PDB file of C-alpha atoms in Angstrom:
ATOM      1  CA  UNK R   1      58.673  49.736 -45.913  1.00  0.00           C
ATOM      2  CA  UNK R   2      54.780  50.185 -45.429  1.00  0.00           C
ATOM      3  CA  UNK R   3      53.676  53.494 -47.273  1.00  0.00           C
ATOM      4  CA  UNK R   4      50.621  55.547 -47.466  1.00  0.00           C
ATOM      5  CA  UNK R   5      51.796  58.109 -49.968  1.00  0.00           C
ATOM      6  CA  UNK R   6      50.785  60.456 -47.082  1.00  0.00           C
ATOM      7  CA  UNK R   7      53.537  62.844 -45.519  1.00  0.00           C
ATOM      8  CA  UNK R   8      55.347  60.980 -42.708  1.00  0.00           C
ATOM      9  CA  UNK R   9      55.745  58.072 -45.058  1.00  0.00           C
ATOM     10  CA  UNK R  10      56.967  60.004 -47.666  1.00  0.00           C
ATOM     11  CA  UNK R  11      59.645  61.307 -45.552  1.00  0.00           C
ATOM     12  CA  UNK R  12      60.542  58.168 -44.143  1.00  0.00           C
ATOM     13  CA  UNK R  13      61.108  56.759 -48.004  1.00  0.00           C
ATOM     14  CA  UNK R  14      63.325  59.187 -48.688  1.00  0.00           C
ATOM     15  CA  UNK R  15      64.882  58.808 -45.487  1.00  0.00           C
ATOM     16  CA  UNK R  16      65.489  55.307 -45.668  1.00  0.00           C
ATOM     17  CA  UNK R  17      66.779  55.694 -49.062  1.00  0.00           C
ATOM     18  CA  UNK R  18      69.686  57.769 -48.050  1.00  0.00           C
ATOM     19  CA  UNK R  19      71.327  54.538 -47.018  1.00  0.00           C
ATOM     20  CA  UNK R  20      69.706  51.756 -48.970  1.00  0.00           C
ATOM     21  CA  UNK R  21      67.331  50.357 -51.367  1.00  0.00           C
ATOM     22  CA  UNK R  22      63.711  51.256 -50.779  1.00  0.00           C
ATOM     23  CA  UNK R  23      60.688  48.422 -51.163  1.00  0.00           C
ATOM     24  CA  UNK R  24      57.380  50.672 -50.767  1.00  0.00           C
ATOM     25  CA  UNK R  25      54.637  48.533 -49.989  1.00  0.00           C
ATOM     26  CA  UNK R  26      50.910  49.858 -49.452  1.00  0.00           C
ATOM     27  CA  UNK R  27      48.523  47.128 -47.999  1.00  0.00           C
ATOM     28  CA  UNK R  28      44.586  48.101 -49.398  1.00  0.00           C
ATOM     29  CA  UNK R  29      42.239  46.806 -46.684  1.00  0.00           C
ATOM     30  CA  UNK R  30      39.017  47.929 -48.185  1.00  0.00           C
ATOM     31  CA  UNK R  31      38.780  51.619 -46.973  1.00  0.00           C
ATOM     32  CA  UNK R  32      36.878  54.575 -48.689  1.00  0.00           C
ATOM     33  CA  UNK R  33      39.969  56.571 -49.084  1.00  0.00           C
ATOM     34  CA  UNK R  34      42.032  53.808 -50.731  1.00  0.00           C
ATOM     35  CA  UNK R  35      42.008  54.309 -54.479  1.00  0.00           C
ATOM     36  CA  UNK R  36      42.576  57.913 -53.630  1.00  0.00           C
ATOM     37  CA  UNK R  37      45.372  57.413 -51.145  1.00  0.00           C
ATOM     38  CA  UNK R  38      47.424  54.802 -53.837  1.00  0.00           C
ATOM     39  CA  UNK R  39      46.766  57.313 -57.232  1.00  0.00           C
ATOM     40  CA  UNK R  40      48.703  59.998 -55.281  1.00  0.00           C
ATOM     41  CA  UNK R  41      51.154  57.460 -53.424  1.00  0.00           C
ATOM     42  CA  UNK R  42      51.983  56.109 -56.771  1.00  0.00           C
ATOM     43  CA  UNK R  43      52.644  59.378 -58.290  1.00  0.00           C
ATOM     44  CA  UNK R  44      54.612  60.790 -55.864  1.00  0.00           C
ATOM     45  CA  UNK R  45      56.694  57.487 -55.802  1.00  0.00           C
ATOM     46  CA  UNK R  46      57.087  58.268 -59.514  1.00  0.00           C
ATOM     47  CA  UNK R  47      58.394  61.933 -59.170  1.00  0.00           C
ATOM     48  CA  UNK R  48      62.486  62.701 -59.301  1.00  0.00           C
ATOM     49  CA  UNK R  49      62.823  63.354 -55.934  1.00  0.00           C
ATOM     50  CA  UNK R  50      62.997  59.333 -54.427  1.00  0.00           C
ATOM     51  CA  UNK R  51      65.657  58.599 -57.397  1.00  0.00           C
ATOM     52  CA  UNK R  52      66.899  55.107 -58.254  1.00  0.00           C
ATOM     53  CA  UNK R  53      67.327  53.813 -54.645  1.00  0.00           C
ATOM     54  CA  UNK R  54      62.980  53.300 -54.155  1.00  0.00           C
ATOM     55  CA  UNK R  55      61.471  50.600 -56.285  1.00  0.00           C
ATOM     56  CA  UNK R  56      58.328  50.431 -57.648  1.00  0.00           C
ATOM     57  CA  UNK R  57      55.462  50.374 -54.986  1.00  0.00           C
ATOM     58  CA  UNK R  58      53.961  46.882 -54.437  1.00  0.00           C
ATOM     59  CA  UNK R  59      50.469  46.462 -53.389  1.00  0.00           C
ATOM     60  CA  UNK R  60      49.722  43.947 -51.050  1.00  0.00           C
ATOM     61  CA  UNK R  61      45.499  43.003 -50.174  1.00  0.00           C
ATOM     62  CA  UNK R  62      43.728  41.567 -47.029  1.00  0.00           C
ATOM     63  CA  UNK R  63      40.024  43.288 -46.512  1.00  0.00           C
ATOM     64  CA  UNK R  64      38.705  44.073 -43.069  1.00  0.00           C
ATOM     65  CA  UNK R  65      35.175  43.868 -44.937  1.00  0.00           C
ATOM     66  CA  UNK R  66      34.341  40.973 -42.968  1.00  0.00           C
ATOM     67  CA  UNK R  67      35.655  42.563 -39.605  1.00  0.00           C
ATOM     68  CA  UNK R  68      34.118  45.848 -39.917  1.00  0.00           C
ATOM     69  CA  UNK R  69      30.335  46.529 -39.789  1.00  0.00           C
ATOM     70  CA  UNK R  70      29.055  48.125 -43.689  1.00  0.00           C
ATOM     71  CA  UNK R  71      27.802  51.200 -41.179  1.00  0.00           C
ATOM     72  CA  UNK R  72      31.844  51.800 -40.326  1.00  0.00           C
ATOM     73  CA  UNK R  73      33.112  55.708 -41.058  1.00  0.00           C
ATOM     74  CA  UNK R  74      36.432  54.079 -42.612  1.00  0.00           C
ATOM     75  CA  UNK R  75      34.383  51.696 -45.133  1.00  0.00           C
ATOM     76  CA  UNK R  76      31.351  54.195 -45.977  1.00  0.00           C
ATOM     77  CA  UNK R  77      34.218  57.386 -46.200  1.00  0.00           C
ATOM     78  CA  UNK R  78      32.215  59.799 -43.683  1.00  0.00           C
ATOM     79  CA  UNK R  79      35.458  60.873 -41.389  1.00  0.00           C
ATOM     80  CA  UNK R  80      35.432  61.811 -37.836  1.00  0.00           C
ATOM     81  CA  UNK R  81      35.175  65.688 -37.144  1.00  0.00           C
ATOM     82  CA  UNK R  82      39.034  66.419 -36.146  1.00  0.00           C
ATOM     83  CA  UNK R  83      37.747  66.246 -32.143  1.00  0.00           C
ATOM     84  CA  UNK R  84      36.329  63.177 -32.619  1.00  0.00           C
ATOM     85  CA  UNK R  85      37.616  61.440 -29.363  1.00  0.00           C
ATOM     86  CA  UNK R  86      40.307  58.913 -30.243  1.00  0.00           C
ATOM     87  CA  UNK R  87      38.806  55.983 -29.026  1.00  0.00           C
ATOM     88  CA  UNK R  88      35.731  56.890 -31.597  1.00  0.00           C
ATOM     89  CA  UNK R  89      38.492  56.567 -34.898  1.00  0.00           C
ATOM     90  CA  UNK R  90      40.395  53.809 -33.690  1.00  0.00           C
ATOM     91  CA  UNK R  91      40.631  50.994 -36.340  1.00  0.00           C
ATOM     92  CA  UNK R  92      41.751  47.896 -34.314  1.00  0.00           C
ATOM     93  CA  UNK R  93      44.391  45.891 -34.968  1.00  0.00           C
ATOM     94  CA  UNK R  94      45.266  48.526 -38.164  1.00  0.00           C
ATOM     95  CA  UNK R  95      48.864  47.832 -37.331  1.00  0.00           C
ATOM     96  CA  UNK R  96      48.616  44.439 -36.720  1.00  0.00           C
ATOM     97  CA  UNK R  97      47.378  43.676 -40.025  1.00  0.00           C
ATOM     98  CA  UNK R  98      49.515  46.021 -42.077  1.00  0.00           C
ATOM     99  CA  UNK R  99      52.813  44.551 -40.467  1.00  0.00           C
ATOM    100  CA  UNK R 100      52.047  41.145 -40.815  1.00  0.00           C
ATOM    101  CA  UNK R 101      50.961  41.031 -44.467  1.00  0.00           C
ATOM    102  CA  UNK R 102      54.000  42.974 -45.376  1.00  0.00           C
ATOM    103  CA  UNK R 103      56.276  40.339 -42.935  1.00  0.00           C
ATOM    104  CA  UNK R 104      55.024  37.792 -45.149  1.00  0.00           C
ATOM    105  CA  UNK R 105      55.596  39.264 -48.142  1.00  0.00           C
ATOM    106  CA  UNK R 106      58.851  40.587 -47.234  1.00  0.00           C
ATOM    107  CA  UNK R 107      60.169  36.882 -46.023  1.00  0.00           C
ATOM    108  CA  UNK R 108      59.030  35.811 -49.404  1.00  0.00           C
ATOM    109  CA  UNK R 109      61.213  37.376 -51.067  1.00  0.00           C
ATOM    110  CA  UNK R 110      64.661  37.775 -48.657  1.00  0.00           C
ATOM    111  CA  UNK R 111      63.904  41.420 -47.076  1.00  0.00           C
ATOM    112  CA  UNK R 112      64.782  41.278 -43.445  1.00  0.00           C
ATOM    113  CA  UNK R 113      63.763  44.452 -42.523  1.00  0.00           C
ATOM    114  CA  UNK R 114      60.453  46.663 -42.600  1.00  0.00           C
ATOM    115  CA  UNK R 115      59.799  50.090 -41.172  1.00  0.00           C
ATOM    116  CA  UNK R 116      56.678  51.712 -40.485  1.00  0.00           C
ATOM    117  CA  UNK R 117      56.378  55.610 -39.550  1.00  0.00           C
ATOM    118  CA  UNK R 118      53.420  55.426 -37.295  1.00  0.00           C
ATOM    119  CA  UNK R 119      52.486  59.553 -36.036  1.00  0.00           C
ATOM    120  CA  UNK R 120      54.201  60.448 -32.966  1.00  0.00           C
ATOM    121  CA  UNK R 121      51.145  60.976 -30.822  1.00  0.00           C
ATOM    122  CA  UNK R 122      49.094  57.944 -32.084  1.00  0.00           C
ATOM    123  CA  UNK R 123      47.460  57.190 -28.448  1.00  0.00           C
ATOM    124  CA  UNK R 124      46.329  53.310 -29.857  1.00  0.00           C
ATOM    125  CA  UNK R 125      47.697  49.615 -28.300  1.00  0.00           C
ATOM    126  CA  UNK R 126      49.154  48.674 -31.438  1.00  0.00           C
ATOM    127  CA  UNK R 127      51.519  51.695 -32.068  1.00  0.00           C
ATOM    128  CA  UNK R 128      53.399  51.494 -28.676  1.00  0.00           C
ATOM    129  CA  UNK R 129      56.839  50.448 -28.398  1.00  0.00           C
ATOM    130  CA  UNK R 130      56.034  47.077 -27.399  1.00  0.00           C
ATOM    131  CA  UNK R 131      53.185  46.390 -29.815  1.00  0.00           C
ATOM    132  CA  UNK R 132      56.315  46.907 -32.584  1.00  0.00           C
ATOM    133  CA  UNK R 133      59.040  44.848 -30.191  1.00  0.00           C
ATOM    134  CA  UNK R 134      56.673  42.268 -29.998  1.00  0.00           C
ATOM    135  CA  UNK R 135      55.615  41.998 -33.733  1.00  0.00           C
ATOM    136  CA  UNK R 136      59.559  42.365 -34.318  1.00  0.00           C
ATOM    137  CA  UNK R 137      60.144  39.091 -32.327  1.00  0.00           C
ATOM    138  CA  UNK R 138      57.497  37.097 -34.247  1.00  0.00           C
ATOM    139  CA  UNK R 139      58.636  38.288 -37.495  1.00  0.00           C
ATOM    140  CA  UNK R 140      61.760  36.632 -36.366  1.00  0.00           C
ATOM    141  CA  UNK R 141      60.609  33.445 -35.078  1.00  0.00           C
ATOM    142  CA  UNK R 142      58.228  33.117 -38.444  1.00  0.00           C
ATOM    143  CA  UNK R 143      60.812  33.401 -40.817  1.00  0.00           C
ATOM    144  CA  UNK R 144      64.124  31.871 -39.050  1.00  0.00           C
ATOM    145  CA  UNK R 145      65.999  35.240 -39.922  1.00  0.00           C
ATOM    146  CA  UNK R 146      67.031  38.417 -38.643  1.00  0.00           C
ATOM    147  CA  UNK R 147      63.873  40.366 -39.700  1.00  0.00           C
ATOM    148  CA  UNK R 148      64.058  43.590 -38.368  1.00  0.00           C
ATOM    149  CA  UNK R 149      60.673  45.552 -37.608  1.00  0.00           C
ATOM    150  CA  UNK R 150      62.117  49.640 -37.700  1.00  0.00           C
ATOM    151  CA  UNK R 151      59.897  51.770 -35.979  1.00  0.00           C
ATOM    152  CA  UNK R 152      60.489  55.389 -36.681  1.00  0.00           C
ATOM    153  CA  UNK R 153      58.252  58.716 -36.618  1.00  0.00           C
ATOM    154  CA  UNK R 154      59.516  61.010 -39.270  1.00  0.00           C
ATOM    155  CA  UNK R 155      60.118  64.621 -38.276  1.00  0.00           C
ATOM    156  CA  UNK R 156      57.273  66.032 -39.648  1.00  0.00           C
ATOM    157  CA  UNK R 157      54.682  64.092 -37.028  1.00  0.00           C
ATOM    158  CA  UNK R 158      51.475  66.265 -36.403  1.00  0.00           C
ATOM    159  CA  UNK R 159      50.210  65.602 -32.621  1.00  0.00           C
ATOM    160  CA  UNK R 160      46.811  66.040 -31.275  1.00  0.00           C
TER     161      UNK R 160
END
């Protein structure tokens, strides 16, 4: 499952590990927040509350340092005011890249399904329903199983 450490990932861990075992995997692209973002995601991971069902986190690597100008607010750490308009935060292909590092990984090692917890109002082309159906279907034809890509918003979603 792709984790952030931040709230509706949280929730979806412990969610998903109602029913089964729990692979957390956080994929560090090369943003300013990163080192922050794992410490705490770790951590939390750690505390009693996610039990024996959630493994260790993994961390997975592929930099968008080469795709992103030096002068970008997600590599220099200078966030958007809150009504920033959306199209002015976007990070393209963001989901692209986190789900297809982790469908690698995952084939690599027999899990056949991955869930992300993208936020319920997230307004960008690769967090539609079809973005995920579509990225579902190639995990499938890539690795000759039945990967399933789950696509769930936790509860506690914040809109804008």
């Amino acid at each position: 499952m792709l984790y952030s450490g931040g709230l509706d990932s949280a929730v979806l861990v412990a969610s998903e590990a109602r029913h089964r075992i729990v692979q957390p995997m956080y994929v560090s692209v090369g943003l300013a927040w990163e080192a922050e973002e794992l410490a705490l995601a770790g951590r939390l991971l750690r505390s009693p509350a996610f039990g024996a069902r959630v493994r260790p986190l993994q961390r997975l690597s592929l930099t968008v340092a080469d795709v992103l100008p030096e002068s970008h607010w997600a590599i220099q750490g200078s966030p958007p005011a809150y009504d920033t308009p959306d199209e002015d935060v976007y990070l393209p292909g963001r989901n692209l890249l986190l789900l297809a590092k982790a469908a690698v990984a995952c084939a690599g090692v027999g899990i056949h399904r991955i869930a992300i917890g993208p936020l319920a109002g997230n307004p960008f082309p690769d967090a539609t329903a079809e973005f995920f159906a579509s990225m579902a279907a190639t995990a499938r034809s890539r690795s000759r199983t039945r990967s399933r890509l789950r696509r769930r918003s936790p509860q506690c979603t914040r809109r804008r």
